Amino acid sequence: MSERVLMKGNEALAEAAIRAGCHHFFGYPITPQTELAAYMAKRMPKIGGTYLQAESEVAAINMVQGAAAAGIRAMTSSSSPGIALKLEGISYMCGSDLPAVIINVQRGGPGLGGIQPSQADYNLATKAPGHGDAHILVLAPSSVQEMVDLVAKAFDLADTYRMPAMILADGMLGQMMEPVVLPEEGHAREIEKPWAACGHHGQRKHNIVNSLYLQASELNEIVKKRFERYAKIEETEALAENYMTEDAEYIVTAFGATARIAKAAVREARKEGIKAGLIRPVTLWPFPKADFVKAAETAKAFLSVEMSMGEMVNDVRLAVECKKPVYFYGETGGVIPTPAQVLEQIRKIAGGAE
Amino acid sequence: MLKEINAVLAGFGGQGILFMGKMMAYSGLIDNRELSWLPSYGPEMRGGTCNCSVCLSDEPVCSPLVTAPNVLVAMNRPSYDKFVNTLVPGGILIYDSSLIDVEVERKDIEVYAVPATQLADEKGYKGMANIILLGKLLKVTEFTTMDTMKKTIEKVVPARKQHLIPKNVEAVELGYNA
């Protein structure tokens, strides 16, 4: 096993991408993800890769689109306002069935908002990653180690299903340092891309990467076929961590950095004799419905804790089909909920439901 | 020795607050413990306030953001005012008494006043008040061993500044014995 090293989340994302075989990065600086781009700027020239600071976020995502069309692993990263600018390109990649990884180290919004951590891009990532009928894979790490692990997974899933994948992190995860074990170099999975526009050398018919279909019936069919693929992904790739849920009466749910705060609160609640548990979705799209359906059989109530005004909470309500009450607690604009605040909410729900 | 450390380190930007936190974090890495280091990253600048959260534990760290610390190191008055009442009862306060002129009102915490900046200036360690306070922190909490601390210094002092290693070790020892 490799040595444990201490890294900032942003730097770990960058190194993990390189080790996942991503040698082409196109970015544009924005707090709180700038260390990622800075790390790429330092490392890429040394390994013969590309680091390119584009003239804008829009340019960067279109460069990723071009690189992806040529069949290579490419990545861009930004934070909330910058991601909003990239949505056009992301939609084009969805429409062209192109794999790539997009990192979103979220900050408070709307507008320029602030630079402190937020999770208010949940809806953007899972519901509307650009215009049109489309989904992207959305993975939500909650530690620096998981940032490393999920970057490799994101590239593999993106290549397998030919669609963009987003790592939905936040400023806290991006800025914090934790020990990580990095995967060995040179062990990235290689997934064949016979569709790539990378030169046919007169050996085969040329490939076309395109998202324009002017015949309504043709586009109808293509989108429906793509949704069959989405259905398969929803069936097979959803992932969640269940913590003390077996006998839990009150299920707290949270993703990313907030899940760690929620976990601390769950532990405290257990010490007080409240049977609390935690479901932490690791994939936000596909949403791990089955974990909630199972928990709803025995739990009395759910509490979604988010750094937003309440976005994932709606997916929780859908998953449990409103059979059990689903409460929400959130702080937004860069304010991070504290374990004590979450504990207070658990107590309130436990007291009220008794 | 404190089994679990949830520390807040706070002061002016430029005092080496984040670096002090990194030293703690690297010692945890060397000791093979679980740890997290989280800086405040607001629109801060030299002379502004600055703080970081450091957790050291034998269990995986839950919340990297420390809101109820059991250890507080304060290097200026605004930081002292902001964080002193967040310390849990029985918590440890270490502060630079050459920069913070205060009667500590809380009676339920352990208080260590170290004139770190004055010591640094007088004994030839200018700009190393943070390292002196780190030495005191090491003595009081035993968050690691002196041996690990020396290894930590060797690790975090950049290659082009290797000549500063003995200076840092001396500053830690100065704080340790202060």
mmCIF file of C-alpha atoms in Angstrom, chain B:
data_model
loop_
_atom_site.group_PDB
_atom_site.id
_atom_site.type_symbol
_atom_site.label_atom_id
_atom_site.label_comp_id
_atom_site.label_asym_id
_atom_site.label_seq_id
_atom_site.Cartn_x
_atom_site.Cartn_y
_atom_site.Cartn_z
ATOM 1 C CA MET B 1 -2.315 13.150 27.282
ATOM 2 C CA LEU B 2 -5.545 14.235 25.585
ATOM 3 C CA LYS B 3 -6.988 11.285 23.688
ATOM 4 C CA GLU B 4 -8.814 13.488 21.263
ATOM 5 C CA ILE B 5 -7.826 17.011 20.342
ATOM 6 C CA ASN B 6 -10.299 19.425 18.819
ATOM 7 C CA ALA B 7 -8.277 22.595 18.581
ATOM 8 C CA VAL B 8 -8.926 26.102 17.371
ATOM 9 C CA LEU B 9 -5.837 28.182 16.645
ATOM 10 C CA ALA B 10 -6.492 31.857 16.048
ATOM 11 C CA GLY B 11 -4.696 35.146 15.613
ATOM 12 C CA PHE B 12 -3.664 37.744 13.036
ATOM 13 C CA GLY B 13 -2.890 36.753 9.470
ATOM 14 C CA GLY B 14 0.916 36.603 9.218
ATOM 15 C CA GLN B 15 1.494 35.160 12.695
ATOM 16 C CA GLY B 16 1.785 31.649 11.305
ATOM 17 C CA ILE B 17 -1.516 30.365 12.634
ATOM 18 C CA LEU B 18 -2.153 28.040 9.692
ATOM 19 C CA PHE B 19 1.450 26.836 9.815
ATOM 20 C CA MET B 20 1.109 26.002 13.506
ATOM 21 C CA GLY B 21 -1.962 23.965 12.614
ATOM 22 C CA LYS B 22 -0.087 22.212 9.838
ATOM 23 C CA MET B 23 2.646 21.246 12.296
ATOM 24 C CA MET B 24 0.006 19.604 14.485
ATOM 25 C CA ALA B 25 -1.507 17.878 11.457
ATOM 26 C CA TYR B 26 1.842 16.536 10.226
ATOM 27 C CA SER B 27 2.670 15.230 13.686
ATOM 28 C CA GLY B 28 -0.596 13.283 13.531
ATOM 29 C CA LEU B 29 0.365 11.947 10.114
ATOM 30 C CA ILE B 30 3.749 10.776 11.434
ATOM 31 C CA ASP B 31 2.090 9.227 14.510
ATOM 32 C CA ASN B 32 -0.316 7.435 12.162
ATOM 33 C CA ARG B 33 -3.382 9.004 13.785
ATOM 34 C CA GLU B 34 -6.624 10.269 12.262
ATOM 35 C CA LEU B 35 -6.651 14.002 11.722
ATOM 36 C CA SER B 36 -8.075 16.974 9.873
ATOM 37 C CA TRP B 37 -6.894 20.537 9.292
ATOM 38 C CA LEU B 38 -9.394 23.147 8.183
ATOM 39 C CA PRO B 39 -8.392 26.779 7.596
ATOM 40 C CA SER B 40 -10.703 29.744 7.630
ATOM 41 C CA TYR B 41 -10.424 31.048 4.091
ATOM 42 C CA GLY B 42 -12.444 34.227 4.171
ATOM 43 C CA PRO B 43 -11.319 37.438 2.511
ATOM 44 C CA GLU B 44 -8.429 37.539 4.954
ATOM 45 C CA MET B 45 -5.101 39.276 4.654
ATOM 46 C CA ARG B 46 -2.004 40.158 6.616
ATOM 47 C CA GLY B 47 -3.164 41.912 9.761
ATOM 48 C CA GLY B 48 -6.690 40.501 9.520
ATOM 49 C CA THR B 49 -7.908 37.681 11.746
ATOM 50 C CA CYS B 50 -7.235 34.122 10.784
ATOM 51 C CA ASN B 51 -7.986 30.760 12.356
ATOM 52 C CA CYS B 52 -7.902 27.049 11.759
ATOM 53 C CA SER B 53 -9.448 23.912 13.206
ATOM 54 C CA VAL B 54 -7.251 20.893 13.894
ATOM 55 C CA CYS B 55 -8.587 17.507 15.007
ATOM 56 C CA LEU B 56 -6.331 14.685 16.190
ATOM 57 C CA SER B 57 -7.913 11.397 17.166
ATOM 58 C CA ASP B 58 -7.558 7.628 17.148
ATOM 59 C CA GLU B 59 -11.018 7.408 15.531
ATOM 60 C CA PRO B 60 -12.001 8.861 12.141
ATOM 61 C CA VAL B 61 -12.719 12.565 12.544
ATOM 62 C CA CYS B 62 -16.406 13.484 12.295
ATOM 63 C CA SER B 63 -16.719 17.236 11.992
ATOM 64 C CA PRO B 64 -13.516 18.914 10.775
ATOM 65 C CA LEU B 65 -15.030 22.254 11.715
ATOM 66 C CA VAL B 66 -14.400 22.681 15.425
ATOM 67 C CA THR B 67 -17.158 24.665 17.105
ATOM 68 C CA ALA B 68 -16.627 23.393 20.661
ATOM 69 C CA PRO B 69 -12.834 23.115 21.046
ATOM 70 C CA ASN B 70 -11.069 21.472 23.962
ATOM 71 C CA VAL B 71 -7.915 23.395 23.053
ATOM 72 C CA LEU B 72 -7.665 27.070 22.088
ATOM 73 C CA VAL B 73 -4.513 28.927 21.149
ATOM 74 C CA ALA B 74 -5.140 32.673 20.866
ATOM 75 C CA MET B 75 -2.565 35.058 19.443
ATOM 76 C CA ASN B 76 -4.564 38.285 19.496
ATOM 77 C CA ARG B 77 -7.357 39.925 21.433
ATOM 78 C CA PRO B 78 -10.116 39.651 18.785
ATOM 79 C CA SER B 79 -9.445 35.904 18.550
ATOM 80 C CA TYR B 80 -9.473 35.534 22.323
ATOM 81 C CA ASP B 81 -12.795 37.391 22.539
ATOM 82 C CA LYS B 82 -14.295 35.406 19.695
ATOM 83 C CA PHE B 83 -13.376 31.919 20.861
ATOM 84 C CA VAL B 84 -12.818 31.851 24.627
ATOM 85 C CA ASN B 85 -16.442 31.072 25.404
ATOM 86 C CA THR B 86 -16.572 28.255 22.830
ATOM 87 C CA LEU B 87 -14.055 26.220 24.862
ATOM 88 C CA VAL B 88 -15.676 23.208 26.511
ATOM 89 C CA PRO B 89 -15.525 23.125 30.330
ATOM 90 C CA GLY B 90 -12.149 21.703 31.340
ATOM 91 C CA GLY B 91 -10.685 22.912 28.031
ATOM 92 C CA ILE B 92 -7.199 24.318 27.657
ATOM 93 C CA LEU B 93 -6.467 27.937 26.780
ATOM 94 C CA ILE B 94 -2.992 28.979 25.717
ATOM 95 C CA TYR B 95 -2.521 32.611 24.805
ATOM 96 C CA ASP B 96 0.197 35.053 23.939
ATOM 97 C CA SER B 97 0.200 37.266 27.026
ATOM 98 C CA SER B 98 2.529 39.777 25.406
ATOM 99 C CA LEU B 99 -0.197 40.596 22.877
ATOM 100 C CA ILE B 100 -3.341 39.916 24.899
ATOM 101 C CA ASP B 101 -3.760 41.927 28.074
ATOM 102 C CA VAL B 102 -6.679 40.238 29.763
ATOM 103 C CA GLU B 103 -7.967 38.844 33.026
ATOM 104 C CA VAL B 104 -9.357 35.459 32.069
ATOM 105 C CA GLU B 105 -12.809 35.331 33.622
ATOM 106 C CA ARG B 106 -13.624 31.682 33.044
ATOM 107 C CA LYS B 107 -12.760 29.514 36.032
ATOM 108 C CA ASP B 108 -13.716 26.194 34.416
ATOM 109 C CA ILE B 109 -10.785 26.035 32.003
ATOM 110 C CA GLU B 110 -7.028 25.495 32.280
ATOM 111 C CA VAL B 111 -5.190 28.695 31.401
ATOM 112 C CA TYR B 112 -1.595 29.062 30.235
ATOM 113 C CA ALA B 113 -0.316 32.572 29.576
ATOM 114 C CA VAL B 114 2.913 32.615 27.568
ATOM 115 C CA PRO B 115 4.541 35.919 26.554
ATOM 116 C CA ALA B 116 5.482 34.261 23.280
ATOM 117 C CA THR B 117 6.077 37.304 21.091
ATOM 118 C CA GLN B 118 8.203 38.951 23.785
ATOM 119 C CA LEU B 119 10.182 35.725 24.315
ATOM 120 C CA ALA B 120 10.677 35.392 20.564
ATOM 121 C CA ASP B 121 11.988 38.931 20.261
ATOM 122 C CA GLU B 122 14.268 38.711 23.289
ATOM 123 C CA LYS B 123 15.767 35.288 22.671
ATOM 124 C CA GLY B 124 16.437 35.675 18.974
ATOM 125 C CA TYR B 125 13.437 33.878 17.508
ATOM 126 C CA LYS B 126 11.699 36.843 15.918
ATOM 127 C CA GLY B 127 8.555 35.838 14.070
ATOM 128 C CA MET B 128 8.451 32.435 15.761
ATOM 129 C CA ALA B 129 5.990 33.156 18.561
ATOM 130 C CA ASN B 130 3.696 30.574 16.952
ATOM 131 C CA ILE B 131 6.346 27.871 17.298
ATOM 132 C CA ILE B 132 6.956 28.843 20.924
ATOM 133 C CA LEU B 133 3.220 28.470 21.629
ATOM 134 C CA LEU B 134 3.281 25.146 19.815
ATOM 135 C CA GLY B 135 5.962 24.015 22.269
ATOM 136 C CA LYS B 136 3.717 24.976 25.166
ATOM 137 C CA LEU B 137 0.805 23.175 23.521
ATOM 138 C CA LEU B 138 2.961 20.078 23.199
ATOM 139 C CA LYS B 139 3.894 20.218 26.879
ATOM 140 C CA VAL B 140 0.355 20.763 28.118
ATOM 141 C CA THR B 141 -1.622 18.412 25.872
ATOM 142 C CA GLU B 142 1.066 15.917 24.822
ATOM 143 C CA PHE B 143 -0.609 15.822 21.415
ATOM 144 C CA THR B 144 2.569 14.140 20.229
ATOM 145 C CA THR B 145 6.088 13.402 21.444
ATOM 146 C CA MET B 146 9.106 15.704 21.229
ATOM 147 C CA ASP B 147 10.670 13.110 18.954
ATOM 148 C CA THR B 148 7.749 13.266 16.498
ATOM 149 C CA MET B 149 7.797 17.053 16.743
ATOM 150 C CA LYS B 150 11.430 17.090 15.605
ATOM 151 C CA LYS B 151 10.564 14.813 12.683
ATOM 152 C CA THR B 152 7.613 17.083 11.900
ATOM 153 C CA ILE B 153 9.881 20.121 11.735
ATOM 154 C CA GLU B 154 12.222 18.310 9.367
ATOM 155 C CA LYS B 155 9.248 17.474 7.172
ATOM 156 C CA VAL B 156 7.519 20.847 7.030
ATOM 157 C CA VAL B 157 10.505 23.174 6.761
ATOM 158 C CA PRO B 158 11.017 23.546 3.000
ATOM 159 C CA ALA B 159 14.237 22.291 1.401
ATOM 160 C CA ARG B 160 15.579 25.768 0.695
ATOM 161 C CA LYS B 161 15.185 26.718 4.362
ATOM 162 C CA GLN B 162 16.831 23.666 5.933
ATOM 163 C CA HIS B 163 19.109 25.903 7.990
ATOM 164 C CA LEU B 164 16.005 26.929 9.975
ATOM 165 C CA ILE B 165 15.410 23.422 11.365
ATOM 166 C CA PRO B 166 17.538 23.829 14.533
ATOM 167 C CA LYS B 167 15.965 27.255 15.136
ATOM 168 C CA ASN B 168 12.485 25.739 15.030
ATOM 169 C CA VAL B 169 13.459 22.915 17.366
ATOM 170 C CA GLU B 170 14.900 25.452 19.812
ATOM 171 C CA ALA B 171 11.729 27.549 19.635
ATOM 172 C CA VAL B 172 9.579 24.508 20.397
ATOM 173 C CA GLU B 173 11.824 23.696 23.371
ATOM 174 C CA LEU B 174 11.668 27.298 24.551
ATOM 175 C CA GLY B 175 7.862 27.136 24.623
ATOM 176 C CA TYR B 176 7.907 23.665 26.125
ATOM 177 C CA ASN B 177 9.888 24.925 29.092
ATOM 178 C CA ALA B 178 8.201 28.322 29.366
#
